Amino acid sequence: MKSRRINSFAVYAVIYLIFLYLPVAVLPLFSFNDSSYVKFPLVGFTLKWYSQLADSHGLQNALVNSLKVGISVAIISTILGIFAAKSVTRYRMRRSGLLVGFIMVPLVIPEIILGISLLMTFSIGGVKLSLITISIGHLMLCVPFSMLVLISRMEGFDKSLEEASLDLGENAWWTFWRVTFPIILPGVVASLLLTFTISFDEFVLAFFLSGTDATLPVHIWSQLRFPDKLPSVLALGAIIVVLSTIVILFAELIRRGGVQLNKQSKV
Amino acid sequence: MSEVIISIKNVVKDFGSVRAVNNANFDVVKGEFFSLLGPSGCGKTTLLRILAGFEVPTTGTIEIDGQDVTLNPPNHRPVNMVFQNYAIFPHLNVASNIAFGMRKSELSKVDLQEKIDQMLELIKLPGYGDRKADELSGGQRQRVALARALIKQPKVLLLDEPLGALDKKLREQMQIELRQLQQHVGITFVFVTHDQEEALTLSDRIAVMSQGDVMEISSPADLYENPQSRFVADFIGTMNFFRCTLKDFSDGVAVGESKELGSVRIQCSEPVCAVNQDFTLAIRPEKLALEFDSVEDSVNSVKGTMGPSAYLGDRSHFYIYLQGREDPVSVALQNLSGSLEHVRDTDREVCLTWSDDNCVMLADYE
Ligand SMILES: Nc1ncnc2c1ncn2[C@@H]1O[C@H](COP(=O)(O)OP(=O)(O)O)[C@@H](O)[C@H]1O
Ligand SMILES: [Mg+2]
């Protein structure tokens, strides 16, 4: 009886995983296929789509743009997240529940609405579209995630640890770097990785808010109009999938380390 | 010799409408083991945190070693604290925890290491420097918290119920070690506890607190033998209270009259009230004796009937009912010869007696 239940679960799991990963597996498969047409049968093995990538200027620019936006968004939203999480968990601000609710709202507003309203705001304010406007849009999406990750990290934080540091002669600045930061570090790393990934992937806001500089997803979308560029895009996709997987695994490793650290801080 | 190290002057602390500390006014003497004792919520932690600098008093001043530090933050005070939950830094090992407060010290690496080793020796955890915080037991964490504070050589060490989380056996062992340690390092300790036995065991002097008020400050023996108020008498140990009226006082002997006890004599240098006024007579259970044979009613003795009793190994507790009194009187006898089994029959007539220098006159009554 019991083994049958496990079997049916295993079948379900396998089907689910195929459904989830088959489309993703198509990317690397055709990125090595020696043909401009994405269709079976496969023609032969080639690395030329990858070498084409290396020669494409537009793509390299877009990649650099995406890294610029992603890294600055990750850092800024994590810093904002630290402040917000600290005040929400530490000072038990009045009506902080309501405040947190408001900050989380961008998570549930459709991105297309958010994109249009930001675009209108910027044009009314006469702000020129650039990587900075994209970053501002991404911050609205990423700060809530940073807060969620960091609030859950700080919730079990023992206030007397910081008091002990003050008592032992450190001021607030050193207390932050010697006590608070090392203890919330796993949360900080998780927030950096998560927000970077969100920004790096994001298409709708970047599409609305980009000026002459495109980010990677916007660039890829523009390339899809040219059929002969498609295999190159597949190669790029394959690279991103591999890198994302590595980043996610890394984040998970850190998070696990963090769980252990959480246990330590309890008596 | 008795040099004042802490001077608390007219300290009041309000949290909104709650008055946590109400006009505390006392000195702590250099080198003494001073305890703040009182039931939970009476303001002990608040007063200790005012000394450490985590709270600023609403009014009043704190002087430490002659300097007004009322507004100094915790990192600018010559005191250190052992927190109730120890607050050991979870991301650092034992040695780094102990060395935490030494960042600004001018010691060389080698000297600092030696100092840490000395502290580990002092707290009886030699060789534990590389242990991680989560590999320590409760008692070991408590010692590390002590070492981390003591390495700073504070003028005063503040301890907030540091033994509260330990089980009974370990707690008793740590009490002895703590007392020895304090005598060894010679630093003034201000120790918070709600456990009256612990305070009696450890302290040179105890301040008993109740609802923000400091009720009385005395040595353990004085608090136990000569409490000045009904609250202190009741909070420390067990006490039997009887309401009496003062009839006469002469030659250091007060004569009173009580509905429950009849005529009573009390030795005292001065009565707590005027003649014909009421006072409370307080007698400890172990200061009462039971007589089973000659059941005679006279001065400082009263007839009663035996109620329930409890056998506690080294001693027995008896509860005696008196005429005109609802609560039984508690009597403690040493089990000097066997378990006193033969005297335990309930309802038998007994006589309670006590000597006139073994009871306390209190001005307040209920
Ligand atoms: N930060 C605070 N804010 C509001 N009330 C407090 C605060 N700290 C303590 N109190 C109140 O002050 C009183 C004394 O508390 P405390 O000093 O912790 O007592 P104790 O340590 O003797 O148990 C309690 O009524 C408590 O609720
Ligand atoms: Mg307390």
XYZ file of C-alpha atoms and ligand atoms in Angstrom:
661
model
C 0.000 0.000 0.000
C 2.666 2.375 1.125
C 5.071 1.544 -1.709
C 2.282 2.055 -4.253
C 1.672 5.518 -2.923
C 5.354 6.339 -3.259
C 5.342 4.975 -6.819
C 2.458 7.116 -7.929
C 4.174 10.094 -6.351
C 7.386 9.262 -8.219
C 5.518 9.061 -11.510
C 3.916 12.414 -10.814
C 7.278 13.931 -9.948
C 8.927 12.658 -13.121
C 6.128 13.969 -15.347
C 6.261 17.288 -13.571
C 10.022 17.591 -13.986
C 9.834 16.716 -17.686
C 7.133 19.335 -18.160
C 9.294 21.853 -16.316
C 12.669 21.116 -17.892
C 11.924 19.892 -21.404
C 11.512 23.410 -22.842
C 14.662 24.502 -21.049
C 16.552 21.494 -22.455
C 15.583 22.566 -25.979
C 17.809 25.630 -25.624
C 21.206 23.951 -25.273
C 20.176 21.215 -27.690
C 19.576 23.547 -30.622
C 22.376 25.906 -29.633
C 24.795 23.165 -30.754
C 22.812 22.357 -33.925
C 24.466 23.314 -37.186
C 21.392 24.928 -38.771
C 19.565 28.269 -38.627
C 16.214 26.443 -38.413
C 14.969 25.236 -35.078
C 13.463 21.927 -36.095
C 14.149 18.173 -36.022
C 16.080 16.276 -37.210
C 19.295 17.779 -35.865
C 21.820 18.475 -38.574
C 25.243 18.359 -36.889
C 27.336 19.612 -34.029
C 28.749 23.167 -34.062
C 30.070 25.846 -31.743
C 29.639 28.636 -34.266
C 26.575 30.166 -32.580
C 28.663 30.581 -29.461
C 31.547 32.180 -31.348
C 29.029 34.497 -33.062
C 27.977 35.619 -29.615
C 31.495 36.714 -28.856
C 31.528 38.888 -31.977
C 28.193 40.643 -31.430
C 28.688 44.185 -30.194
C 25.063 44.890 -29.479
C 24.866 41.815 -27.347
C 27.983 42.630 -25.395
C 26.694 46.133 -24.710
C 23.376 44.750 -23.559
C 25.148 42.287 -21.283
C 27.233 45.057 -19.726
C 24.088 47.186 -19.296
C 22.275 44.326 -17.600
C 25.201 43.709 -15.265
C 25.378 47.425 -14.395
C 21.663 47.609 -13.650
C 21.558 44.233 -11.892
C 24.518 44.870 -9.622
C 23.479 48.385 -8.613
C 19.869 47.328 -8.060
C 21.009 44.355 -5.974
C 23.237 46.496 -3.765
C 20.826 49.415 -3.319
C 17.764 47.284 -2.685
C 19.668 45.122 -0.194
C 20.849 48.203 1.707
C 17.307 49.616 1.746
C 16.081 46.170 2.759
C 18.495 46.064 5.712
C 17.290 49.437 6.998
C 13.646 48.580 6.499
C 13.929 45.111 8.015
C 15.864 46.505 10.964
C 13.268 49.105 11.790
C 10.358 46.745 11.261
C 11.780 43.979 13.443
C 13.698 46.024 15.992
C 11.726 49.084 16.867
C 8.305 47.526 16.416
C 7.212 50.690 14.690
C 3.612 51.679 15.124
C 1.506 50.498 12.225
C 4.562 48.808 10.731
C 2.218 46.086 9.468
C 0.419 48.602 7.286
C 3.718 50.087 6.121
C 5.113 46.696 5.158
C 1.873 46.001 3.318
C 2.300 49.158 1.249
C 5.903 48.335 0.418
C 4.825 44.873 -0.762
C 2.156 46.221 -3.122
C 4.436 46.337 -6.221
C 4.644 42.552 -5.934
C 0.997 42.192 -6.871
C 0.562 45.063 -9.354
C 0.951 43.679 -12.893
C 4.307 44.761 -14.236
C 2.780 46.229 -17.340
C 0.697 48.634 -15.225
C 3.752 49.496 -13.161
C 5.753 50.062 -16.358
C 3.146 52.378 -17.916
C 2.710 54.419 -14.745
C 6.461 54.806 -14.268
C 6.856 55.796 -17.908
C 4.155 58.444 -17.493
C 5.721 59.724 -14.289
C 9.132 60.035 -15.914
C 7.800 61.784 -18.998
C 5.706 64.218 -16.922
C 8.802 64.928 -14.822
C 10.888 65.360 -17.965
C 13.283 62.570 -16.936
C 15.238 61.116 -19.844
C 14.976 57.350 -20.146
C 18.261 55.579 -19.420
C 19.746 52.744 -17.401
C 18.911 54.827 -14.321
C 15.177 54.819 -15.042
C 15.328 51.053 -15.573
C 17.138 50.698 -12.259
C 14.476 52.754 -10.467
C 11.780 50.511 -11.884
C 13.684 47.390 -10.858
C 14.197 48.772 -7.360
C 10.429 48.949 -6.916
C 10.247 45.252 -7.718
C 13.327 44.199 -5.748
C 13.043 46.080 -2.435
C 10.042 43.995 -1.315
C 12.011 40.807 -1.976
C 15.029 42.131 -0.077
C 12.766 43.047 2.805
C 11.086 39.649 2.902
C 14.432 37.828 2.910
C 16.003 40.132 5.500
C 12.985 40.400 7.799
C 12.858 36.620 8.072
C 16.583 36.639 8.819
C 16.308 39.350 11.467
C 13.152 38.112 13.120
C 15.007 35.738 15.427
C 17.784 38.254 16.022
C 18.510 38.662 19.721
C 18.610 42.360 20.573
C 20.856 41.749 23.550
C 23.683 40.738 21.160
C 23.914 44.334 19.978
C 23.558 45.589 23.532
C 26.392 43.314 24.607
C 28.589 44.857 21.929
C 27.750 48.397 23.112
C 28.361 47.289 26.672
C 31.789 45.956 25.684
C 32.767 49.389 24.395
C 31.806 49.473 20.713
C 29.734 52.260 19.183
C 26.762 51.744 16.871
C 28.903 51.690 13.697
C 31.304 49.017 14.913
C 28.450 47.087 16.477
C 26.814 46.879 13.073
C 29.970 45.586 11.371
C 31.150 43.288 14.155
C 27.832 41.807 15.282
C 24.753 42.612 13.210
C 26.243 42.251 9.742
C 28.038 38.915 10.233
C 24.910 37.423 11.752
C 22.584 38.576 8.960
C 25.218 37.931 6.252
C 23.469 34.840 4.827
C 20.322 36.945 4.432
C 22.312 39.726 2.788
C 23.909 37.342 0.279
C 20.570 35.704 -0.465
C 19.026 39.134 -1.018
C 21.868 40.210 -3.338
C 21.599 37.073 -5.461
C 17.823 37.100 -5.573
C 17.472 40.763 -6.532
C 20.271 40.514 -9.075
C 18.499 37.589 -10.734
C 15.160 39.410 -10.744
C 16.681 42.510 -12.340
C 18.767 40.510 -14.817
C 15.677 38.604 -16.045
C 13.214 41.466 -16.025
C 11.757 42.376 -19.414
C 8.523 44.382 -19.177
C 9.770 47.316 -17.065
C 13.100 47.395 -18.900
C 11.243 47.485 -22.213
C 9.117 50.470 -21.145
C 11.857 52.379 -19.376
C 14.903 51.872 -21.580
C 16.203 54.701 -23.722
C 18.917 53.974 -26.239
C 20.642 51.445 -23.939
C 18.926 48.060 -23.927
C 19.315 45.427 -21.266
C 19.905 41.822 -22.234
C 16.261 40.635 -22.288
C 15.263 43.683 -24.353
C 18.151 43.048 -26.747
C 17.221 39.376 -27.109
C 13.654 40.312 -27.874
C 14.810 42.733 -30.565
C 16.975 40.010 -32.124
C 14.072 37.589 -32.447
C 12.881 39.518 -35.504
C 15.875 38.154 -37.445
C 15.483 34.392 -37.920
C 19.172 33.810 -38.589
C 20.022 35.303 -35.186
C 17.819 32.768 -33.395
C 20.446 30.058 -32.773
C 22.728 32.711 -31.265
C 19.961 33.711 -28.894
C 19.568 30.041 -27.993
C 23.282 29.828 -27.202
C 22.975 32.901 -25.031
C 19.923 31.394 -23.307
C 21.841 28.212 -22.621
C 24.649 30.169 -20.995
C 22.194 32.130 -18.847
C 20.432 28.932 -17.745
C 23.727 27.390 -16.641
C 24.859 30.522 -14.825
C 21.462 31.018 -13.132
C 21.522 27.435 -11.924
C 24.944 27.968 -10.403
C 23.804 31.184 -8.697
C 20.664 29.545 -7.294
C 22.593 26.542 -5.988
C 25.070 28.922 -4.381
C 22.256 30.925 -2.756
C 20.695 27.729 -1.431
C 24.032 26.607 0.015
C 24.413 29.921 1.808
C 20.845 29.801 3.038
C 21.466 26.352 4.531
C 24.547 27.658 6.284
C 22.300 30.396 7.574
C 19.772 27.983 9.010
C 22.512 26.427 11.094
C 23.633 29.822 12.274
C 20.085 30.542 13.326
C 20.103 27.496 15.550
C 23.299 28.626 17.214
C 21.890 31.932 18.301
C 19.253 30.222 20.394
C 20.336 29.014 23.829
C 37.660 51.496 53.848
C 34.066 51.512 52.716
C 34.532 53.592 49.593
C 31.400 54.314 47.571
C 31.608 53.076 43.958
C 28.024 53.595 42.779
C 25.784 56.349 44.011
C 22.136 56.236 42.947
C 20.375 59.504 43.703
C 16.600 60.007 43.481
C 16.330 57.766 40.420
C 12.872 57.489 38.883
C 12.110 55.637 35.649
C 8.731 55.813 33.942
C 7.735 53.785 30.905
C 4.655 55.686 29.771
C 2.305 55.378 32.710
C 4.230 52.509 34.318
C 6.653 53.577 37.037
C 9.356 50.898 36.883
C 11.689 52.483 39.442
C 10.356 54.820 42.104
C 12.886 57.115 43.731
C 15.799 54.758 44.288
C 18.388 56.270 46.585
C 21.349 54.228 47.734
C 25.082 53.620 47.470
C 27.013 50.513 46.566
C 30.361 50.071 48.294
C 33.559 49.166 46.450
C 34.252 45.437 46.417
C 30.905 44.298 47.735
C 28.519 41.717 46.344
C 25.315 43.693 46.141
C 22.024 42.088 45.130
C 18.768 43.523 43.839
C 16.069 41.131 44.990
C 12.351 41.224 44.282
C 9.476 39.496 42.541
C 9.253 39.553 38.751
C 8.293 42.953 37.340
C 9.442 44.964 40.363
C 12.006 46.979 38.385
C 15.283 45.123 39.049
C 16.289 44.798 35.399
C 15.322 48.411 34.720
C 17.533 49.661 37.547
C 20.402 47.485 36.328
C 19.967 48.754 32.764
C 20.057 52.320 34.069
C 23.405 51.489 35.687
C 24.660 49.932 32.428
C 23.476 52.910 30.365
C 20.764 51.192 28.317
C 18.064 53.315 29.941
C 18.205 56.957 30.953
C 16.391 57.683 34.228
C 13.357 59.972 33.983
C 14.800 61.961 36.886
C 17.751 61.453 39.206
C 21.459 60.816 38.716
C 23.904 57.934 38.674
C 27.464 58.399 39.828
C 30.091 55.744 39.250
C 33.398 56.199 41.011
C 32.600 59.839 41.726
C 31.646 60.706 38.134
C 28.154 61.596 37.002
C 27.467 59.099 34.186
C 23.683 59.530 34.019
C 23.747 60.472 30.335
C 26.759 58.412 29.240
C 26.000 55.666 26.704
C 26.918 52.079 27.632
C 30.227 52.222 25.744
C 31.364 55.152 27.887
C 30.930 53.619 31.323
C 33.405 51.683 33.447
C 30.888 48.880 33.967
C 30.133 45.651 32.125
C 27.122 43.435 32.084
C 26.347 39.725 32.032
C 23.031 39.408 30.240
C 20.182 37.199 31.346
C 20.488 35.041 28.224
C 24.294 35.548 28.173
C 24.222 37.091 24.641
C 27.217 35.042 23.454
C 28.048 36.084 19.868
C 26.992 33.076 17.783
C 29.349 33.823 14.884
C 32.500 33.896 17.032
C 34.360 31.192 18.896
C 34.980 31.313 22.631
C 38.326 33.136 22.395
C 36.930 35.791 20.035
C 33.926 36.248 22.279
C 36.200 36.859 25.261
C 38.434 39.203 23.253
C 35.516 41.135 21.754
C 35.854 44.169 23.998
C 39.650 44.388 23.566
C 39.728 45.859 20.036
C 40.956 49.199 21.281
C 43.385 47.792 23.853
C 47.049 48.383 23.326
C 48.016 44.782 24.072
C 50.159 42.967 21.525
C 48.762 39.823 19.918
C 50.819 37.612 22.205
C 49.825 39.494 25.354
C 46.162 39.411 24.375
C 46.348 35.667 23.756
C 47.922 35.246 27.175
C 45.179 37.340 28.732
C 42.515 35.213 27.037
C 44.199 32.074 28.319
C 44.209 33.556 31.811
C 40.487 34.275 31.565
C 39.808 30.734 30.318
C 41.771 29.479 33.295
C 39.783 31.747 35.613
C 36.433 30.436 34.393
C 37.731 26.854 34.462
C 37.445 26.309 30.704
C 41.124 26.024 29.717
C 41.616 24.931 26.104
C 38.077 25.911 25.108
C 39.214 28.923 23.044
C 38.462 27.304 19.678
C 35.033 25.999 20.627
C 32.098 27.461 18.783
C 29.348 29.159 20.727
C 26.805 26.445 19.943
C 29.055 23.731 21.335
C 28.745 25.139 24.861
C 26.341 24.089 27.600
C 24.302 26.655 29.524
C 26.768 26.763 32.399
C 29.711 27.174 30.016
C 28.008 30.020 28.179
C 27.454 31.724 31.481
C 31.179 31.451 32.256
C 32.168 32.802 28.847
C 29.840 35.773 29.369
C 31.580 36.374 32.707
C 35.050 36.193 31.166
C 34.053 38.484 28.302
C 33.007 41.137 30.816
C 35.802 40.596 33.341
C 38.609 40.891 30.773
C 37.620 44.572 30.497
C 38.417 44.954 34.207
C 35.271 46.947 34.898
C 34.832 48.892 38.107
C 31.460 47.223 38.516
C 30.102 44.014 37.031
C 26.340 43.947 36.496
C 24.628 40.548 36.383
C 20.967 40.065 35.414
C 19.693 36.765 36.796
C 22.733 34.979 35.366
C 21.859 31.664 36.995
C 18.146 31.706 36.210
C 18.384 29.419 33.182
C 20.429 26.704 34.907
C 19.019 23.636 36.627
C 19.077 23.472 40.410
C 22.265 21.432 40.969
C 24.290 23.463 38.484
C 22.872 26.679 39.870
C 24.041 25.852 43.381
C 27.496 24.961 42.096
C 27.679 28.185 40.075
C 26.619 30.203 43.127
C 29.663 28.987 45.012
C 31.944 29.593 42.031
C 30.523 33.054 41.441
C 31.091 34.049 45.044
C 34.677 32.710 44.958
C 35.318 34.463 41.667
C 34.044 37.767 43.032
C 36.300 37.503 46.065
C 39.207 36.530 43.835
C 38.938 39.421 41.356
C 37.763 41.931 43.965
C 35.378 43.660 41.546
C 32.093 45.094 42.804
C 29.164 42.914 41.682
C 25.601 44.162 41.330
C 23.517 41.040 40.998
C 19.840 40.820 40.054
C 17.775 37.855 41.181
C 14.208 36.964 42.133
C 15.444 33.960 44.117
C 15.684 34.974 47.769
C 17.762 31.941 48.718
C 20.301 32.809 46.027
C 20.487 36.403 47.248
C 20.974 35.283 50.848
C 23.725 32.825 49.846
C 25.735 35.224 47.696
C 25.370 38.770 48.910
C 27.119 41.105 51.273
C 24.091 43.346 51.100
C 20.665 43.012 49.497
C 18.234 45.663 48.305
C 14.709 44.268 48.373
C 12.441 45.827 45.746
C 8.689 45.792 45.323
C 6.741 47.502 42.535
C 9.532 49.942 41.793
C 10.255 50.819 45.419
C 13.431 49.884 47.244
C 11.921 48.544 50.459
C 14.995 47.808 52.527
C 18.762 47.435 52.176
C 20.538 45.177 54.668
C 22.850 42.260 55.140
C 21.250 38.845 54.535
C 21.158 38.041 58.267
C 19.538 41.372 59.142
C 16.941 40.992 56.419
C 16.043 37.556 57.677
C 16.205 38.167 61.408
C 15.071 41.794 61.621
C 12.987 42.737 58.605
C 11.632 46.273 58.755
C 8.400 45.723 56.868
C 5.782 43.093 56.384
C 6.612 42.802 52.693
C 10.267 41.985 53.334
C 9.401 39.618 56.172
C 6.970 37.795 53.922
C 9.127 37.770 50.775
C 12.239 36.373 52.431
C 11.677 32.922 53.882
C 8.408 31.946 55.550
C 6.886 34.042 58.289
C 3.881 33.779 60.617
C 2.132 37.076 61.240
C -0.107 37.931 64.201
C -1.939 41.172 64.809
C -1.340 42.550 68.305
C -2.015 45.667 70.363
C 0.807 47.230 72.382
C -0.106 47.352 76.064
C 3.078 48.391 77.765
C 6.776 49.008 77.196
C 9.497 49.171 79.819
C 13.117 48.055 80.234
C 13.452 46.850 76.649
C 10.443 44.574 76.869
C 7.199 45.240 75.045
C 4.045 43.590 76.239
C 1.282 43.039 73.749
C -2.107 41.439 73.578
C -3.352 39.352 70.689
C -6.692 37.742 69.987
C -4.958 34.608 68.753
C -1.914 34.362 71.025
C -3.114 35.935 74.240
C -0.404 37.852 76.071
C 2.975 38.254 74.311
C 6.380 39.627 75.411
C 8.903 40.973 72.922
C 12.448 42.126 73.559
C 13.196 45.277 71.619
C 15.150 48.486 72.085
C 12.209 50.571 70.971
C 8.630 49.627 70.161
C 7.435 50.296 66.598
C 4.237 52.000 67.743
C 2.707 53.852 70.657
C 0.918 52.119 73.499
C -2.618 50.993 72.641
C -1.830 50.945 68.942
C -1.725 47.888 66.704
C 1.361 46.221 65.300
C 2.255 42.949 63.605
C 4.154 40.268 65.465
C 6.237 38.130 63.117
C 7.720 34.753 64.073
C 9.714 32.415 61.809
C 8.560 28.756 61.686
C 11.881 27.491 63.030
C 11.740 29.875 65.988
C 8.586 28.202 67.245
C 8.716 25.116 69.445
C 6.024 22.476 69.984
C 5.218 20.952 73.349
C 3.100 17.864 73.479
C 2.990 16.960 77.191
C 2.321 20.033 79.312
C -0.337 21.809 77.363
C -0.492 25.024 79.304
C -1.383 28.495 78.149
C 0.932 31.231 79.424
C 2.971 34.192 78.156
C 4.592 33.493 74.743
C 2.808 30.234 74.408
C -0.551 29.248 73.014
C -2.662 26.128 72.697
C -3.590 24.758 69.324
C -4.529 21.618 67.419
C -2.233 19.718 65.086
C -3.137 20.058 61.424
C -1.397 18.497 58.436
C 2.354 17.953 58.455
C 5.048 17.439 55.827
C 8.230 15.394 56.041
C 11.136 17.121 54.218
C 14.073 14.863 55.065
C 16.198 17.125 57.226
C 13.197 18.821 58.804
C 9.449 18.556 59.143
C 6.788 21.199 58.704
C 3.762 21.216 60.980
C 0.658 23.296 60.563
C -1.062 24.207 63.808
C -4.596 25.596 64.034
C -5.307 28.256 66.659
C -8.658 29.323 67.938
C -9.869 32.484 66.202
C -7.415 32.148 63.296
C -8.169 30.734 59.889
C -4.675 30.065 58.475
C -2.639 27.493 60.361
C 0.616 28.563 61.970
C 3.673 27.066 60.287
C 6.262 25.376 62.504
C 9.550 23.849 61.322
C 11.350 21.242 63.413
C 14.683 19.565 62.735
C 14.308 15.811 62.396
C 16.920 15.223 65.060
C 15.605 11.847 66.165
C 13.955 9.930 63.387
C 11.039 11.188 61.369
C 8.953 12.528 64.283
C 6.349 10.011 63.127
C 4.934 9.591 66.615
C 3.811 13.199 66.964
C 2.032 13.543 63.669
C -1.493 12.584 64.714
C -3.789 15.326 63.515
C -6.272 16.851 65.927
C -4.098 16.254 68.985
C -3.619 19.169 71.325
C -0.239 20.890 71.267
C 1.303 23.997 72.739
C 3.266 26.541 70.662
C 6.035 28.401 72.475
C 8.697 30.935 71.511
C 11.209 33.093 73.273
C 10.810 36.844 73.616
C 14.031 37.633 71.700
C 13.062 35.522 68.689
C 10.219 37.534 67.295
C 9.946 40.756 65.347
C 7.682 43.769 65.795
C 6.492 45.331 62.521
C 4.693 48.650 62.285
C 2.506 47.775 59.301
C -0.386 45.352 59.539
C -3.149 44.049 57.320
N 11.119 48.925 27.680
C 10.010 48.932 28.450
N 8.879 49.525 28.020
C 7.767 49.550 28.782
N 7.670 48.995 30.010
C 8.759 48.392 30.501
C 9.987 48.322 29.751
N 10.912 47.650 30.488
C 10.278 47.328 31.641
N 9.003 47.759 31.658
C 8.043 47.613 32.768
O 8.673 48.041 33.950
C 8.368 47.169 35.022
C 9.645 46.622 35.617
O 10.236 45.727 34.702
P 11.637 45.014 34.959
O 12.615 46.029 35.374
O 11.963 44.213 33.750
O 11.287 44.065 36.172
P 12.115 42.824 36.773
O 13.453 42.751 36.105
O 12.185 43.098 38.231
O 11.283 41.603 36.508
C 7.436 46.121 34.476
O 6.124 46.509 34.779
C 7.679 46.161 32.996
O 6.514 45.813 32.299
Mg 14.286 41.094 35.001
